[in-house]
Short mmCIF file of C-alpha atoms in Angstrom, two decimals:
data_model
loop_
_atom_site.label_atom_id
_atom_site.label_comp_id
_atom_site.label_asym_id
_atom_site.label_seq_id
_atom_site.Cartn_x
_atom_site.Cartn_y
_atom_site.Cartn_z
CA GLU A 1 13.83 20.83 14.64
CA ALA A 2 14.94 17.36 15.65
CA GLY A 3 14.64 14.68 12.99
CA VAL A 4 13.32 11.15 13.21
CA ALA A 5 15.32 9.21 15.78
CA GLN A 6 15.93 5.49 15.50
CA SER A 7 17.86 3.05 17.63
CA PRO A 8 19.91 0.99 17.51
CA ARG A 9 21.86 1.88 14.37
CA TYR A 10 23.18 -1.63 13.95
CA LYS A 11 22.16 -5.01 15.25
CA ILE A 12 23.53 -8.48 14.67
CA ILE A 13 21.54 -11.45 15.91
CA GLU A 14 21.35 -15.16 15.30
CA LYS A 15 18.40 -16.64 13.48
CA ARG A 16 15.46 -17.52 15.71
CA GLN A 17 16.39 -14.77 18.16
CA SER A 18 14.16 -11.77 18.72
CA VAL A 19 14.96 -8.11 18.14
CA ALA A 20 13.23 -4.77 18.66
CA PHE A 21 13.70 -1.42 17.00
CA TRP A 22 12.62 1.93 18.36
CA CYS A 23 11.53 5.06 16.54
CA ASN A 24 10.72 8.56 17.78
CA PRO A 25 9.11 10.63 15.02
CA ILE A 26 9.33 14.36 14.53
CA SER A 27 7.27 16.11 17.16
CA GLY A 28 3.69 16.61 16.05
CA HIS A 29 3.83 14.17 13.16
CA ALA A 30 0.72 12.03 13.25
CA THR A 31 1.71 9.54 10.56
CA LEU A 32 4.48 7.04 11.22
CA TYR A 33 5.81 4.46 8.80
CA TRP A 34 8.07 1.44 9.14
CA TYR A 35 9.85 0.33 6.00
CA GLN A 36 12.11 -2.59 5.24
CA GLN A 37 14.87 -1.97 2.72
CA ILE A 38 16.80 -4.93 1.42
CA LEU A 39 20.16 -4.13 -0.13
CA GLY A 40 19.77 -2.93 -3.70
CA GLN A 41 16.03 -2.44 -3.48
CA GLY A 42 13.62 0.36 -2.73
CA PRO A 43 11.91 0.61 0.65
CA LYS A 44 8.98 -1.70 1.27
CA LEU A 45 6.22 -0.48 3.57
CA LEU A 46 5.66 -2.77 6.53
CA ILE A 47 3.16 -0.76 8.53
CA GLN A 48 1.67 2.71 8.63
CA PHE A 49 0.18 4.36 11.72
CA GLN A 50 -2.05 7.38 11.93
CA ASN A 51 -1.68 8.51 15.54
CA ASN A 52 -1.97 5.19 17.42
CA GLY A 53 -4.16 3.44 14.86
CA VAL A 54 -2.97 1.18 12.06
CA VAL A 55 -3.74 2.45 8.55
CA ASP A 56 -2.05 -0.34 6.60
CA ASP A 57 -0.19 -3.45 7.70
CA SER A 58 -0.94 -5.57 4.66
CA GLN A 59 2.73 -6.30 3.98
CA LEU A 60 3.72 -6.98 7.56
CA PRO A 61 4.58 -10.68 8.11
CA LYS A 62 2.37 -10.94 11.13
CA ASP A 63 3.55 -14.41 12.12
CA ARG A 64 6.87 -12.91 13.17
CA PHE A 65 6.65 -9.12 12.97
CA SER A 66 4.72 -6.85 15.29
CA ALA A 67 4.60 -3.11 15.77
CA GLU A 68 2.95 -0.76 18.18
CA ARG A 69 2.51 2.93 18.73
CA LEU A 70 0.62 2.96 21.98
CA LYS A 71 0.54 6.66 22.77
CA GLY A 72 0.58 7.90 19.21
CA VAL A 73 4.15 9.11 19.50
CA ASP A 74 7.09 6.72 19.46
CA SER A 75 6.88 3.23 18.05
CA THR A 76 8.56 -0.14 18.32
CA LEU A 77 8.93 -2.81 15.68
CA LYS A 78 9.68 -6.36 16.81
CA ILE A 79 10.78 -9.48 14.99
CA GLN A 80 10.37 -12.81 16.71
CA PRO A 81 11.83 -15.18 15.65
CA ALA A 82 14.19 -13.67 13.11
CA LYS A 83 15.06 -15.38 9.84
CA LEU A 84 18.08 -14.92 7.62
CA GLU A 85 15.94 -13.12 5.02
CA ASP A 86 15.07 -10.44 7.57
CA SER A 87 18.56 -8.99 7.13
CA ALA A 88 17.86 -5.47 5.90
CA VAL A 89 17.74 -1.85 6.92
CA TYR A 90 14.60 -0.93 8.84
CA LEU A 91 13.59 2.65 8.22
CA CYS A 92 11.19 4.71 10.23
CA ALA A 93 9.57 7.79 8.73
CA SER A 94 7.00 10.34 9.82
CA SER A 95 4.85 12.95 8.17
CA PHE A 96 2.35 15.58 9.23
CA PRO A 97 -1.11 15.65 7.67
CA THR A 98 -2.18 19.13 6.66
CA GLY A 99 -5.77 19.50 5.61
CA GLY A 100 -6.49 17.11 2.81
CA SER A 101 -2.92 16.24 2.09
CA ASN A 102 0.20 15.15 3.85
CA THR A 103 3.66 16.57 3.88
CA GLU A 104 6.61 14.61 2.62
CA ALA A 105 7.89 11.82 4.80
CA PHE A 106 11.03 12.43 6.80
CA PHE A 107 13.23 9.44 7.44
CA GLY A 108 15.46 8.33 10.26
CA GLN A 109 18.91 6.91 9.66
CA GLY A 110 17.62 3.38 9.90
CA THR A 111 18.63 0.26 11.77
CA ARG A 112 20.82 -2.15 9.88
CA LEU A 113 19.90 -5.69 10.94
CA THR A 114 22.09 -8.65 10.16
CA VAL A 115 20.74 -12.10 10.93
CA VAL A 116 23.39 -14.82 10.98
CA ALA B 1 -2.31 -0.70 -10.37
CA GLN B 2 0.12 1.89 -9.12
CA LYS B 3 3.73 1.58 -10.04
CA VAL B 4 6.94 3.56 -10.31
CA THR B 5 9.62 2.54 -12.79
CA GLN B 6 13.20 3.72 -12.70
CA ALA B 7 14.67 1.91 -15.67
CA GLN B 8 18.25 3.03 -15.06
CA THR B 9 19.78 0.75 -12.48
CA GLU B 10 23.13 2.52 -12.42
CA ILE B 11 24.59 5.59 -14.11
CA SER B 12 28.22 6.58 -14.07
CA VAL B 13 29.44 9.97 -15.28
CA VAL B 14 32.49 12.12 -14.89
CA GLU B 15 32.29 15.12 -12.60
CA LYS B 16 30.83 18.28 -14.17
CA GLU B 17 28.75 16.34 -16.67
CA ASP B 18 24.99 16.76 -16.66
CA VAL B 19 22.94 13.68 -15.86
CA THR B 20 19.22 12.89 -16.03
CA LEU B 21 17.50 10.25 -13.94
CA ASP B 22 14.28 8.91 -15.41
CA CYS B 23 11.08 8.14 -13.55
CA VAL B 24 7.86 6.82 -15.07
CA TYR B 25 4.77 6.21 -12.99
CA GLU B 26 1.38 4.57 -13.31
CA THR B 27 -1.71 5.55 -11.37
CA ARG B 28 -5.43 5.93 -11.89
CA ASP B 29 -5.74 8.57 -9.21
CA THR B 30 -6.48 12.05 -10.49
CA THR B 31 -4.77 13.60 -7.51
CA TYR B 32 -1.40 12.29 -6.50
CA TYR B 33 2.03 13.41 -5.40
CA LEU B 34 5.44 12.54 -6.75
CA PHE B 35 8.68 12.68 -4.83
CA TRP B 36 12.40 12.32 -5.29
CA TYR B 37 14.62 11.16 -2.45
CA LYS B 38 18.37 10.83 -2.24
CA GLN B 39 20.02 8.02 -0.29
CA PRO B 40 23.74 8.62 0.25
CA PRO B 41 26.03 5.85 1.53
CA SER B 42 25.13 6.81 5.10
CA GLY B 43 21.70 5.28 4.42
CA GLU B 44 19.32 8.05 5.38
CA LEU B 45 16.67 8.94 2.81
CA VAL B 46 16.79 12.67 2.15
CA PHE B 47 13.76 14.41 0.71
CA LEU B 48 14.50 16.43 -2.44
CA ILE B 49 11.21 17.49 -3.96
CA ARG B 50 7.46 17.01 -3.92
CA ARG B 51 5.21 17.72 -6.87
CA ASN B 52 1.43 17.42 -6.97
CA SER B 53 -0.43 16.22 -10.02
CA PHE B 54 -1.96 19.62 -10.76
CA ASP B 55 1.33 21.45 -10.93
CA GLU B 56 3.24 20.71 -14.09
CA GLN B 57 5.65 23.57 -13.74
CA ASN B 58 9.24 22.53 -13.94
CA GLU B 59 11.31 23.27 -10.89
CA ILE B 60 14.88 24.32 -10.52
CA SER B 61 16.83 24.34 -7.29
CA GLY B 62 20.47 25.18 -7.74
CA ARG B 63 22.01 22.44 -9.84
CA TYR B 64 18.89 20.29 -9.56
CA SER B 65 15.90 20.49 -11.88
CA TRP B 66 12.79 18.42 -12.33
CA ASN B 67 10.65 17.92 -15.44
CA PHE B 68 7.10 16.72 -14.74
CA GLN B 69 5.05 15.67 -17.77
CA LYS B 70 1.62 14.19 -17.15
CA SER B 71 1.20 13.35 -20.83
CA THR B 72 4.02 10.82 -20.59
CA SER B 73 3.61 10.03 -16.85
CA SER B 74 7.19 11.02 -16.24
CA PHE B 75 8.96 12.96 -13.53
CA ASN B 76 12.61 13.18 -14.52
CA PHE B 77 15.41 14.63 -12.44
CA THR B 78 18.45 16.39 -13.88
CA ILE B 79 21.66 17.29 -12.10
CA THR B 80 23.67 19.96 -13.87
CA ALA B 81 27.44 20.09 -13.47
CA SER B 82 27.49 16.98 -11.31
CA GLN B 83 29.78 16.72 -8.31
CA VAL B 84 31.25 13.76 -6.49
CA VAL B 85 28.99 14.52 -3.52
CA ASP B 86 25.99 13.80 -5.74
CA SER B 87 26.94 10.13 -5.72
CA ALA B 88 24.05 8.29 -4.13
CA VAL B 89 21.02 6.17 -4.89
CA TYR B 90 18.09 8.26 -6.03
CA PHE B 91 14.51 7.11 -5.57
CA CYS B 92 11.37 8.32 -7.24
CA ALA B 93 8.11 7.69 -5.37
CA LEU B 94 4.39 8.11 -5.88
CA ARG B 95 2.06 8.86 -2.99
CA ASN B 96 -1.40 7.37 -3.28
CA SER B 97 -4.66 8.45 -1.71
CA ASN B 98 -3.80 6.55 1.52
CA TYR B 99 -0.60 8.57 1.90
CA GLN B 100 1.44 5.47 1.13
CA LEU B 101 4.61 5.90 -0.85
CA ILE B 102 5.11 3.58 -3.81
CA TRP B 103 8.78 3.44 -4.59
CA GLY B 104 10.84 2.88 -7.68
CA ALA B 105 13.78 0.51 -7.47
CA GLY B 106 16.23 3.39 -7.38
CA THR B 107 19.04 4.57 -9.63
CA LYS B 108 22.58 4.38 -8.36
CA LEU B 109 24.47 7.46 -9.50
CA ILE B 110 28.25 7.36 -9.53
CA ILE B 111 30.12 10.60 -10.12
CA LYS B 112 33.77 10.03 -10.92
CA PRO B 113 36.30 12.73 -10.16
#
């Protein structure tokens, strides 16, 4: 079974530029998460989708971050304009709801963003 | 409030020693799930174990074992006979009723040869 695919693996941009990350979850997984992980910290949830609907985006800085999952499969996360403090690893994860619960989340390798 | 605390920021042991990583959680939910993930230097978060709140049985998987105690809200992880390949950051997480994962800050484990 293929895992969660993310691209690119690395990205370096200048502040005020825009950047987009792509994620393809495990086939059949209805729930998709985007996390931001700053060096030395645990992952911070940015947005959670259930199919193509947003379950939680309370921690997404909506003035500069946006995310979509139009067909309920793959997803893109965009930052525009980027700030220095956006330098982090952006992790995508997916899970499959089963009955009243959900399986564990499976993570991609992440995109390491450096804003200079 | 829901919270996960991993008080050990970094642990360093010599290979073959046993090591325990602590995890304490807070939640008012009666049904919840707890997880451990491993994050090696490559960066990918690797799922290790899931435990639901109704199952307090300890679990052993090879050199790994987990001790879940609801009375103390703890879900500790022990590696027996540690190996250099166990070096990584280990995260404990709590899943709430919205299927969101609440993460601890992680414990960096260094296994010296």
